[in-house]
Amino acid sequence: HKRKDLNWDLTAAARYIESATETYDVGFSRKTRSPNLHERYIWSHEAGMAGLMNNWFGDLNSYVGNIDLKPEVAYSLKTSADWHDAERQHWQLKIAPFYTYVKDYINAIDDGANKIGTNSKGGQELIFANQDAKLYGLDVSGKKLLGRVNGDLTGRASISYTRGKTISGDNLYNIMPLNARLALAHTNGSWSNTLEAVVVSAKEDLSAVRAEKRTGGYSLANYRASYKVTQAVRVDAGVDNLFNRQYNLPLGGLEYAGVNSLKPTRAMGRSINVGMSVSF
């Protein structure tokens, strides 16, 4: 059962500063990950309790290891363009596309063995296997100083899109759908207040082999405030999901509501949080 992997990584990056308001970056990397102990060595083919205990993905499938797995090697290319004012105080726009090709991505395939319950999809036994895969996407972010009204009023926005699939065509598991954040922040001396909107599209690109479930799109509002008592002490408070919206988590896996009733995990309702930070 002994296995030895000889891995090496490489990172190269370059930056071009066109002027005080334009910066361009490009980077290439080769990153390697060896299979962990579970992926190589878990052996149970019992699809019930023992099989479900060999699962850290939250999809309620049963997993069996593969001693012949190869390390996965990811080749990534990422570029970014950053436009901003000379002082980086008034406005900024950053666009960062990326592409990754993964040789021998450690995925899972249906070995046609044991199943839990009577679902045609879900609760099946899967075995780890190497498959080539690719991921690509785009991150866009920006901010703008909107004015000064008893302090600074700033608008911030970001949008993120990631697509991942195997070369054979199946979607990769647990990929976040298109999502965006819009925030309006106000700072005045020691006080800071932020009202944020989060918008997430429906999760439609699902992993067939893992019987991933669709989740609907949703939008949330969050509010956060902080007060700097001293240079070293800050008090934070906030309300997440301000209007107590009910929705399912796109990356939350499945709830176990019976072997023949596999449902996406529900998200938390309204949450009120208070904390203190001390620096020394």
PDB file of C-alpha atoms in Angstrom:
ATOM      1  CA  HIS A   1       0.000   0.000   0.000  1.00  0.00           C
ATOM      2  CA  LYS A   2       3.002   2.319   0.055  1.00  0.00           C
ATOM      3  CA  ARG A   3       2.881   5.224  -2.374  1.00  0.00           C
ATOM      4  CA  LYS A   4       5.380   8.008  -3.028  1.00  0.00           C
ATOM      5  CA  ASP A   5       4.612  11.245  -4.894  1.00  0.00           C
ATOM      6  CA  LEU A   6       7.315  13.607  -6.099  1.00  0.00           C
ATOM      7  CA  ASN A   7       5.574  16.948  -6.570  1.00  0.00           C
ATOM      8  CA  TRP A   8       6.786  20.366  -7.590  1.00  0.00           C
ATOM      9  CA  ASP A   9       5.097  23.753  -7.869  1.00  0.00           C
ATOM     10  CA  LEU A  10       5.886  26.841  -9.882  1.00  0.00           C
ATOM     11  CA  THR A  11       4.615  30.414  -9.715  1.00  0.00           C
ATOM     12  CA  ALA A  12       5.500  33.276 -12.055  1.00  0.00           C
ATOM     13  CA  ALA A  13       4.031  36.769 -11.953  1.00  0.00           C
ATOM     14  CA  ALA A  14       4.592  40.041 -13.759  1.00  0.00           C
ATOM     15  CA  ARG A  15       3.221  43.546 -13.221  1.00  0.00           C
ATOM     16  CA  TYR A  16       3.151  46.474 -15.598  1.00  0.00           C
ATOM     17  CA  ILE A  17       2.367  49.949 -14.246  1.00  0.00           C
ATOM     18  CA  GLU A  18       1.291  52.072 -17.170  1.00  0.00           C
ATOM     19  CA  SER A  19       0.753  55.172 -15.037  1.00  0.00           C
ATOM     20  CA  ALA A  20      -0.406  56.279 -11.613  1.00  0.00           C
ATOM     21  CA  THR A  21      -3.938  55.224 -12.601  1.00  0.00           C
ATOM     22  CA  GLU A  22      -3.355  51.951 -14.484  1.00  0.00           C
ATOM     23  CA  THR A  23      -1.864  48.644 -13.282  1.00  0.00           C
ATOM     24  CA  TYR A  24      -1.811  45.334 -15.167  1.00  0.00           C
ATOM     25  CA  ASP A  25      -0.912  41.916 -13.775  1.00  0.00           C
ATOM     26  CA  VAL A  26      -0.447  38.473 -15.277  1.00  0.00           C
ATOM     27  CA  GLY A  27       0.402  35.280 -13.449  1.00  0.00           C
ATOM     28  CA  PHE A  28       0.963  31.608 -14.212  1.00  0.00           C
ATOM     29  CA  SER A  29       1.177  28.778 -11.714  1.00  0.00           C
ATOM     30  CA  ARG A  30       1.579  25.031 -11.529  1.00  0.00           C
ATOM     31  CA  LYS A  31       0.146  23.609  -8.306  1.00  0.00           C
ATOM     32  CA  THR A  32       0.107  19.951  -7.275  1.00  0.00           C
ATOM     33  CA  ARG A  33      -2.033  18.128  -4.726  1.00  0.00           C
ATOM     34  CA  SER A  34      -1.520  14.508  -3.738  1.00  0.00           C
ATOM     35  CA  PRO A  35      -4.546  12.396  -2.798  1.00  0.00           C
ATOM     36  CA  ASN A  36      -5.235  12.490   0.927  1.00  0.00           C
ATOM     37  CA  LEU A  37      -5.444   9.367   3.074  1.00  0.00           C
ATOM     38  CA  HIS A  38      -9.209   9.046   2.662  1.00  0.00           C
ATOM     39  CA  GLU A  39      -9.109   9.394  -1.119  1.00  0.00           C
ATOM     40  CA  ARG A  40      -6.508   6.639  -1.426  1.00  0.00           C
ATOM     41  CA  TYR A  41      -7.219   4.259   1.412  1.00  0.00           C
ATOM     42  CA  ILE A  42     -10.839   4.191   2.662  1.00  0.00           C
ATOM     43  CA  TRP A  43     -12.063   0.701   1.876  1.00  0.00           C
ATOM     44  CA  SER A  44     -15.620   0.180   3.129  1.00  0.00           C
ATOM     45  CA  HIS A  45     -18.181  -0.817   0.483  1.00  0.00           C
ATOM     46  CA  GLU A  46     -21.045  -0.677   2.990  1.00  0.00           C
ATOM     47  CA  ALA A  47     -23.272   2.088   1.617  1.00  0.00           C
ATOM     48  CA  GLY A  48     -25.121   2.830   4.855  1.00  0.00           C
ATOM     49  CA  MET A  49     -23.584   4.160   8.051  1.00  0.00           C
ATOM     50  CA  ALA A  50     -19.956   3.185   7.351  1.00  0.00           C
ATOM     51  CA  GLY A  51     -20.143   4.551   3.819  1.00  0.00           C
ATOM     52  CA  LEU A  52     -21.741   7.842   4.806  1.00  0.00           C
ATOM     53  CA  MET A  53     -19.035   8.373   7.419  1.00  0.00           C
ATOM     54  CA  ASN A  54     -16.548   8.429   4.511  1.00  0.00           C
ATOM     55  CA  ASN A  55     -17.989  11.679   3.201  1.00  0.00           C
ATOM     56  CA  TRP A  56     -16.811  15.253   3.747  1.00  0.00           C
ATOM     57  CA  PHE A  57     -18.686  16.745   0.762  1.00  0.00           C
ATOM     58  CA  GLY A  58     -22.174  16.952   2.291  1.00  0.00           C
ATOM     59  CA  ASP A  59     -23.804  15.186  -0.689  1.00  0.00           C
ATOM     60  CA  LEU A  60     -24.902  12.023   1.223  1.00  0.00           C
ATOM     61  CA  ASN A  61     -23.063   9.697  -1.140  1.00  0.00           C
ATOM     62  CA  SER A  62     -20.820   6.875   0.029  1.00  0.00           C
ATOM     63  CA  TYR A  63     -17.153   7.064  -1.000  1.00  0.00           C
ATOM     64  CA  VAL A  64     -14.526   4.380  -1.612  1.00  0.00           C
ATOM     65  CA  GLY A  65     -10.829   5.106  -1.984  1.00  0.00           C
ATOM     66  CA  ASN A  66      -8.592   4.342  -4.945  1.00  0.00           C
ATOM     67  CA  ILE A  67      -5.014   3.386  -4.123  1.00  0.00           C
ATOM     68  CA  ASP A  68      -3.896   4.072  -7.703  1.00  0.00           C
ATOM     69  CA  LEU A  69      -4.896   7.754  -7.735  1.00  0.00           C
ATOM     70  CA  LYS A  70      -2.360  10.142  -9.233  1.00  0.00           C
ATOM     71  CA  PRO A  71      -1.675  13.619  -7.835  1.00  0.00           C
ATOM     72  CA  GLU A  72      -3.752  16.330  -9.482  1.00  0.00           C
ATOM     73  CA  VAL A  73      -1.817  19.099 -11.232  1.00  0.00           C
ATOM     74  CA  ALA A  74      -3.437  22.484 -11.876  1.00  0.00           C
ATOM     75  CA  TYR A  75      -2.076  24.887 -14.503  1.00  0.00           C
ATOM     76  CA  SER A  76      -3.550  28.356 -13.966  1.00  0.00           C
ATOM     77  CA  LEU A  77      -3.374  31.581 -15.911  1.00  0.00           C
ATOM     78  CA  LYS A  78      -4.790  34.745 -14.370  1.00  0.00           C
ATOM     79  CA  THR A  79      -4.677  38.332 -15.546  1.00  0.00           C
ATOM     80  CA  SER A  80      -6.040  41.542 -14.088  1.00  0.00           C
ATOM     81  CA  ALA A  81      -6.476  45.153 -15.075  1.00  0.00           C
ATOM     82  CA  ASP A  82      -6.777  47.716 -12.289  1.00  0.00           C
ATOM     83  CA  TRP A  83      -7.848  51.269 -13.054  1.00  0.00           C
ATOM     84  CA  HIS A  84      -8.003  53.817 -10.235  1.00  0.00           C
ATOM     85  CA  ASP A  85      -7.370  57.410  -9.288  1.00  0.00           C
ATOM     86  CA  ALA A  86      -3.791  58.320  -8.440  1.00  0.00           C
ATOM     87  CA  GLU A  87      -4.428  58.368  -4.682  1.00  0.00           C
ATOM     88  CA  ARG A  88      -6.589  55.189  -4.744  1.00  0.00           C
ATOM     89  CA  GLN A  89      -9.160  57.040  -2.676  1.00  0.00           C
ATOM     90  CA  HIS A  90     -11.936  58.122  -5.026  1.00  0.00           C
ATOM     91  CA  TRP A  91     -12.610  55.325  -7.511  1.00  0.00           C
ATOM     92  CA  GLN A  92     -11.374  51.930  -8.673  1.00  0.00           C
ATOM     93  CA  LEU A  93     -12.339  49.263 -11.229  1.00  0.00           C
ATOM     94  CA  LYS A  94     -10.632  45.873 -11.345  1.00  0.00           C
ATOM     95  CA  ILE A  95     -11.275  43.063 -13.846  1.00  0.00           C
ATOM     96  CA  ALA A  96      -9.621  39.663 -13.321  1.00  0.00           C
ATOM     97  CA  PRO A  97     -10.342  36.717 -15.666  1.00  0.00           C
ATOM     98  CA  PHE A  98      -8.779  33.307 -14.991  1.00  0.00           C
ATOM     99  CA  TYR A  99      -8.438  29.857 -16.561  1.00  0.00           C
ATOM    100  CA  THR A 100      -7.268  26.623 -14.918  1.00  0.00           C
ATOM    101  CA  TYR A 101      -6.639  23.229 -16.508  1.00  0.00           C
ATOM    102  CA  VAL A 102      -6.364  20.384 -13.999  1.00  0.00           C
ATOM    103  CA  LYS A 103      -4.562  17.232 -15.102  1.00  0.00           C
ATOM    104  CA  ASP A 104      -5.785  14.153 -13.188  1.00  0.00           C
ATOM    105  CA  TYR A 105      -8.354  16.101 -11.155  1.00  0.00           C
ATOM    106  CA  ILE A 106      -9.457  13.902  -8.246  1.00  0.00           C
ATOM    107  CA  ASN A 107     -13.152  13.427  -8.937  1.00  0.00           C
ATOM    108  CA  ALA A 108     -15.594  10.598  -8.225  1.00  0.00           C
ATOM    109  CA  ILE A 109     -17.388   8.102 -10.485  1.00  0.00           C
ATOM    110  CA  ASP A 110     -20.312   5.757  -9.879  1.00  0.00           C
ATOM    111  CA  ASP A 111     -18.956   2.230  -9.461  1.00  0.00           C
ATOM    112  CA  GLY A 112     -22.427   0.727  -9.911  1.00  0.00           C
ATOM    113  CA  ALA A 113     -22.363  -0.885  -6.478  1.00  0.00           C
ATOM    114  CA  ASN A 114     -24.451  -0.278  -3.366  1.00  0.00           C
ATOM    115  CA  LYS A 115     -27.182   2.336  -3.122  1.00  0.00           C
ATOM    116  CA  ILE A 116     -28.932   3.870  -0.134  1.00  0.00           C
ATOM    117  CA  GLY A 117     -32.721   3.852  -0.479  1.00  0.00           C
ATOM    118  CA  THR A 118     -34.540   3.796  -3.816  1.00  0.00           C
ATOM    119  CA  ASN A 119     -33.412   7.077  -5.381  1.00  0.00           C
ATOM    120  CA  SER A 120     -32.367   6.768  -8.996  1.00  0.00           C
ATOM    121  CA  LYS A 121     -29.951   9.575  -8.220  1.00  0.00           C
ATOM    122  CA  GLY A 122     -28.415  10.308  -4.846  1.00  0.00           C
ATOM    123  CA  GLY A 123     -27.195   8.099  -2.042  1.00  0.00           C
ATOM    124  CA  GLN A 124     -24.999   5.962  -4.279  1.00  0.00           C
ATOM    125  CA  GLU A 125     -21.562   4.503  -3.759  1.00  0.00           C
ATOM    126  CA  LEU A 126     -18.836   6.448  -5.568  1.00  0.00           C
ATOM    127  CA  ILE A 127     -15.163   5.674  -6.052  1.00  0.00           C
ATOM    128  CA  PHE A 128     -12.467   8.309  -6.424  1.00  0.00           C
ATOM    129  CA  ALA A 129     -10.944   8.565  -9.905  1.00  0.00           C
ATOM    130  CA  ASN A 130      -8.676  10.871 -11.896  1.00  0.00           C
ATOM    131  CA  GLN A 131     -10.324  12.952 -14.608  1.00  0.00           C
ATOM    132  CA  ASP A 132      -9.000  15.981 -16.465  1.00  0.00           C
ATOM    133  CA  ALA A 133     -10.999  19.142 -15.765  1.00  0.00           C
ATOM    134  CA  LYS A 134     -11.057  22.865 -16.433  1.00  0.00           C
ATOM    135  CA  LEU A 135     -12.257  25.916 -14.513  1.00  0.00           C
ATOM    136  CA  TYR A 136     -12.620  29.447 -15.800  1.00  0.00           C
ATOM    137  CA  GLY A 137     -14.299  32.609 -14.699  1.00  0.00           C
ATOM    138  CA  LEU A 138     -14.219  36.312 -14.062  1.00  0.00           C
ATOM    139  CA  ASP A 139     -14.072  38.573 -11.002  1.00  0.00           C
ATOM    140  CA  VAL A 140     -15.030  42.226 -11.332  1.00  0.00           C
ATOM    141  CA  SER A 141     -14.937  44.731  -8.467  1.00  0.00           C
ATOM    142  CA  GLY A 142     -15.107  48.461  -8.112  1.00  0.00           C
ATOM    143  CA  LYS A 143     -15.734  51.353  -5.763  1.00  0.00           C
ATOM    144  CA  LYS A 144     -16.609  55.049  -6.038  1.00  0.00           C
ATOM    145  CA  LEU A 145     -16.545  57.853  -3.510  1.00  0.00           C
ATOM    146  CA  LEU A 146     -20.071  59.250  -3.878  1.00  0.00           C
ATOM    147  CA  GLY A 147     -19.599  62.320  -1.766  1.00  0.00           C
ATOM    148  CA  ARG A 148     -19.118  63.656   1.730  1.00  0.00           C
ATOM    149  CA  VAL A 149     -22.159  63.954   4.003  1.00  0.00           C
ATOM    150  CA  ASN A 150     -21.022  64.100   7.620  1.00  0.00           C
ATOM    151  CA  GLY A 151     -18.262  61.756   6.521  1.00  0.00           C
ATOM    152  CA  ASP A 152     -17.372  59.747   3.413  1.00  0.00           C
ATOM    153  CA  LEU A 153     -20.094  57.945   1.443  1.00  0.00           C
ATOM    154  CA  THR A 154     -18.702  55.162  -0.753  1.00  0.00           C
ATOM    155  CA  GLY A 155     -20.353  52.698  -3.104  1.00  0.00           C
ATOM    156  CA  ARG A 156     -18.777  49.279  -3.662  1.00  0.00           C
ATOM    157  CA  ALA A 157     -19.719  46.476  -6.043  1.00  0.00           C
ATOM    158  CA  SER A 158     -18.350  43.074  -7.002  1.00  0.00           C
ATOM    159  CA  ILE A 159     -19.458  40.262  -9.275  1.00  0.00           C
ATOM    160  CA  SER A 160     -18.010  36.763  -9.511  1.00  0.00           C
ATOM    161  CA  TYR A 161     -18.538  33.955 -12.020  1.00  0.00           C
ATOM    162  CA  THR A 162     -16.901  30.507 -12.020  1.00  0.00           C
ATOM    163  CA  ARG A 163     -17.547  27.568 -14.346  1.00  0.00           C
ATOM    164  CA  GLY A 164     -16.029  24.152 -13.769  1.00  0.00           C
ATOM    165  CA  LYS A 165     -16.433  20.872 -15.648  1.00  0.00           C
ATOM    166  CA  THR A 166     -14.583  17.722 -16.568  1.00  0.00           C
ATOM    167  CA  ILE A 167     -13.254  17.258 -20.077  1.00  0.00           C
ATOM    168  CA  SER A 168     -15.894  14.548 -20.555  1.00  0.00           C
ATOM    169  CA  GLY A 169     -18.592  17.172 -19.910  1.00  0.00           C
ATOM    170  CA  ASP A 170     -19.928  16.642 -16.377  1.00  0.00           C
ATOM    171  CA  ASN A 171     -20.102  19.734 -14.178  1.00  0.00           C
ATOM    172  CA  LEU A 172     -17.752  19.906 -11.216  1.00  0.00           C
ATOM    173  CA  TYR A 173     -19.345  19.613  -7.802  1.00  0.00           C
ATOM    174  CA  ASN A 174     -19.910  22.554  -5.437  1.00  0.00           C
ATOM    175  CA  ILE A 175     -19.178  25.469  -7.782  1.00  0.00           C
ATOM    176  CA  MET A 176     -20.691  28.772  -6.664  1.00  0.00           C
ATOM    177  CA  PRO A 177     -23.172  30.218  -9.195  1.00  0.00           C
ATOM    178  CA  LEU A 178     -23.009  33.783 -10.488  1.00  0.00           C
ATOM    179  CA  ASN A 179     -23.169  36.161  -7.529  1.00  0.00           C
ATOM    180  CA  ALA A 180     -22.867  39.880  -6.846  1.00  0.00           C
ATOM    181  CA  ARG A 181     -22.507  42.201  -3.865  1.00  0.00           C
ATOM    182  CA  LEU A 182     -23.521  45.857  -3.725  1.00  0.00           C
ATOM    183  CA  ALA A 183     -22.649  47.957  -0.690  1.00  0.00           C
ATOM    184  CA  LEU A 184     -23.124  51.501   0.486  1.00  0.00           C
ATOM    185  CA  ALA A 185     -20.626  52.455   3.195  1.00  0.00           C
ATOM    186  CA  HIS A 186     -20.472  55.560   5.360  1.00  0.00           C
ATOM    187  CA  THR A 187     -17.535  56.476   7.600  1.00  0.00           C
ATOM    188  CA  ASN A 188     -17.299  59.387   9.974  1.00  0.00           C
ATOM    189  CA  GLY A 189     -14.357  59.450  12.341  1.00  0.00           C
ATOM    190  CA  SER A 190     -14.572  56.358  14.534  1.00  0.00           C
ATOM    191  CA  TRP A 191     -17.937  55.261  13.121  1.00  0.00           C
ATOM    192  CA  SER A 192     -18.444  53.033  10.117  1.00  0.00           C
ATOM    193  CA  ASN A 193     -21.782  51.780   8.712  1.00  0.00           C
ATOM    194  CA  THR A 194     -22.399  49.508   5.732  1.00  0.00           C
ATOM    195  CA  LEU A 195     -25.634  48.426   4.057  1.00  0.00           C
ATOM    196  CA  GLU A 196     -25.042  45.494   1.707  1.00  0.00           C
ATOM    197  CA  ALA A 197     -27.156  43.622  -0.855  1.00  0.00           C
ATOM    198  CA  VAL A 198     -26.183  40.087  -1.929  1.00  0.00           C
ATOM    199  CA  VAL A 199     -27.653  38.622  -5.120  1.00  0.00           C
ATOM    200  CA  VAL A 200     -27.073  34.985  -6.138  1.00  0.00           C
ATOM    201  CA  SER A 201     -28.446  33.314  -9.260  1.00  0.00           C
ATOM    202  CA  ALA A 202     -30.016  29.853  -9.364  1.00  0.00           C
ATOM    203  CA  LYS A 203     -27.598  26.935  -9.319  1.00  0.00           C
ATOM    204  CA  GLU A 204     -28.241  25.175 -12.634  1.00  0.00           C
ATOM    205  CA  ASP A 205     -24.861  23.635 -13.526  1.00  0.00           C
ATOM    206  CA  LEU A 206     -25.043  20.471 -11.429  1.00  0.00           C
ATOM    207  CA  SER A 207     -22.743  17.482 -10.993  1.00  0.00           C
ATOM    208  CA  ALA A 208     -24.692  14.518 -12.377  1.00  0.00           C
ATOM    209  CA  VAL A 209     -22.519  11.802 -10.832  1.00  0.00           C
ATOM    210  CA  ARG A 210     -22.961  13.233  -7.336  1.00  0.00           C
ATOM    211  CA  ALA A 211     -26.680  13.929  -7.895  1.00  0.00           C
ATOM    212  CA  GLU A 212     -26.220  17.572  -6.935  1.00  0.00           C
ATOM    213  CA  LYS A 213     -29.516  19.381  -6.345  1.00  0.00           C
ATOM    214  CA  ARG A 214     -30.700  22.618  -7.923  1.00  0.00           C
ATOM    215  CA  THR A 215     -31.068  25.661  -5.687  1.00  0.00           C
ATOM    216  CA  GLY A 216     -33.060  28.779  -6.511  1.00  0.00           C
ATOM    217  CA  GLY A 217     -31.701  32.288  -6.796  1.00  0.00           C
ATOM    218  CA  TYR A 218     -32.023  34.668  -3.875  1.00  0.00           C
ATOM    219  CA  SER A 219     -31.203  38.148  -2.638  1.00  0.00           C
ATOM    220  CA  LEU A 220     -30.310  39.277   0.868  1.00  0.00           C
ATOM    221  CA  ALA A 221     -29.699  42.498   2.762  1.00  0.00           C
ATOM    222  CA  ASN A 222     -27.048  42.812   5.475  1.00  0.00           C
ATOM    223  CA  TYR A 223     -26.194  45.688   7.792  1.00  0.00           C
ATOM    224  CA  ARG A 224     -22.921  46.171   9.681  1.00  0.00           C
ATOM    225  CA  ALA A 225     -21.588  48.900  11.972  1.00  0.00           C
ATOM    226  CA  SER A 226     -18.343  49.371  13.840  1.00  0.00           C
ATOM    227  CA  TYR A 227     -17.000  51.881  16.329  1.00  0.00           C
ATOM    228  CA  LYS A 228     -13.346  52.426  17.171  1.00  0.00           C
ATOM    229  CA  VAL A 229     -13.234  52.993  20.913  1.00  0.00           C
ATOM    230  CA  THR A 230      -9.465  53.521  20.849  1.00  0.00           C
ATOM    231  CA  GLN A 231      -6.680  52.830  18.374  1.00  0.00           C
ATOM    232  CA  ALA A 232      -6.527  49.278  19.748  1.00  0.00           C
ATOM    233  CA  VAL A 233     -10.181  48.475  20.505  1.00  0.00           C
ATOM    234  CA  ARG A 234     -13.023  48.183  17.978  1.00  0.00           C
ATOM    235  CA  VAL A 235     -16.627  47.109  18.588  1.00  0.00           C
ATOM    236  CA  ASP A 236     -18.534  45.492  15.701  1.00  0.00           C
ATOM    237  CA  ALA A 237     -22.237  44.751  15.315  1.00  0.00           C
ATOM    238  CA  GLY A 238     -24.368  43.600  12.416  1.00  0.00           C
ATOM    239  CA  VAL A 239     -27.484  41.893  11.137  1.00  0.00           C
ATOM    240  CA  ASP A 240     -27.163  39.263   8.402  1.00  0.00           C
ATOM    241  CA  ASN A 241     -30.237  38.380   6.325  1.00  0.00           C
ATOM    242  CA  LEU A 242     -31.949  41.522   7.556  1.00  0.00           C
ATOM    243  CA  PHE A 243     -35.411  40.602   6.208  1.00  0.00           C
ATOM    244  CA  ASN A 244     -35.234  36.953   7.335  1.00  0.00           C
ATOM    245  CA  ARG A 245     -35.410  35.500   3.809  1.00  0.00           C
ATOM    246  CA  GLN A 246     -35.724  31.712   3.442  1.00  0.00           C
ATOM    247  CA  TYR A 247     -33.445  30.147   0.839  1.00  0.00           C
ATOM    248  CA  ASN A 248     -31.271  27.099   0.184  1.00  0.00           C
ATOM    249  CA  LEU A 249     -27.488  27.193   0.273  1.00  0.00           C
ATOM    250  CA  PRO A 250     -25.953  26.586  -3.183  1.00  0.00           C
ATOM    251  CA  LEU A 251     -22.813  25.123  -1.531  1.00  0.00           C
ATOM    252  CA  GLY A 252     -24.469  23.672   1.561  1.00  0.00           C
ATOM    253  CA  GLY A 253     -24.880  20.059   0.467  1.00  0.00           C
ATOM    254  CA  LEU A 254     -27.977  18.067   1.407  1.00  0.00           C
ATOM    255  CA  GLU A 255     -30.186  17.680   4.442  1.00  0.00           C
ATOM    256  CA  TYR A 256     -30.773  14.100   5.550  1.00  0.00           C
ATOM    257  CA  ALA A 257     -34.562  13.981   5.727  1.00  0.00           C
ATOM    258  CA  GLY A 258     -34.764  10.239   5.048  1.00  0.00           C
ATOM    259  CA  VAL A 259     -32.979   8.084   2.481  1.00  0.00           C
ATOM    260  CA  ASN A 260     -35.569   8.861  -0.191  1.00  0.00           C
ATOM    261  CA  SER A 261     -35.946  12.570   0.602  1.00  0.00           C
ATOM    262  CA  LEU A 262     -32.692  14.365  -0.123  1.00  0.00           C
ATOM    263  CA  LYS A 263     -33.118  18.144  -0.028  1.00  0.00           C
ATOM    264  CA  PRO A 264     -30.695  21.096  -0.255  1.00  0.00           C
ATOM    265  CA  THR A 265     -29.614  22.462   3.110  1.00  0.00           C
ATOM    266  CA  ARG A 266     -31.591  25.506   4.201  1.00  0.00           C
ATOM    267  CA  ALA A 267     -29.716  28.674   5.073  1.00  0.00           C
ATOM    268  CA  MET A 268     -29.735  30.504   8.372  1.00  0.00           C
ATOM    269  CA  GLY A 269     -32.420  33.095   8.992  1.00  0.00           C
ATOM    270  CA  ARG A 270     -31.860  36.536  10.458  1.00  0.00           C
ATOM    271  CA  SER A 271     -28.645  36.588  12.514  1.00  0.00           C
ATOM    272  CA  ILE A 272     -27.600  39.348  14.928  1.00  0.00           C
ATOM    273  CA  ASN A 273     -23.877  39.455  15.707  1.00  0.00           C
ATOM    274  CA  VAL A 274     -21.826  41.535  18.136  1.00  0.00           C
ATOM    275  CA  GLY A 275     -18.062  41.335  18.641  1.00  0.00           C
ATOM    276  CA  MET A 276     -14.997  43.145  19.862  1.00  0.00           C
ATOM    277  CA  SER A 277     -11.493  43.294  18.381  1.00  0.00           C
ATOM    278  CA  VAL A 278      -8.414  44.171  20.381  1.00  0.00           C
ATOM    279  CA  SER A 279      -5.050  44.850  18.740  1.00  0.00           C
ATOM    280  CA  PHE A 280      -1.774  44.845  20.657  1.00  0.00           C
TER     281      PHE A 280
END
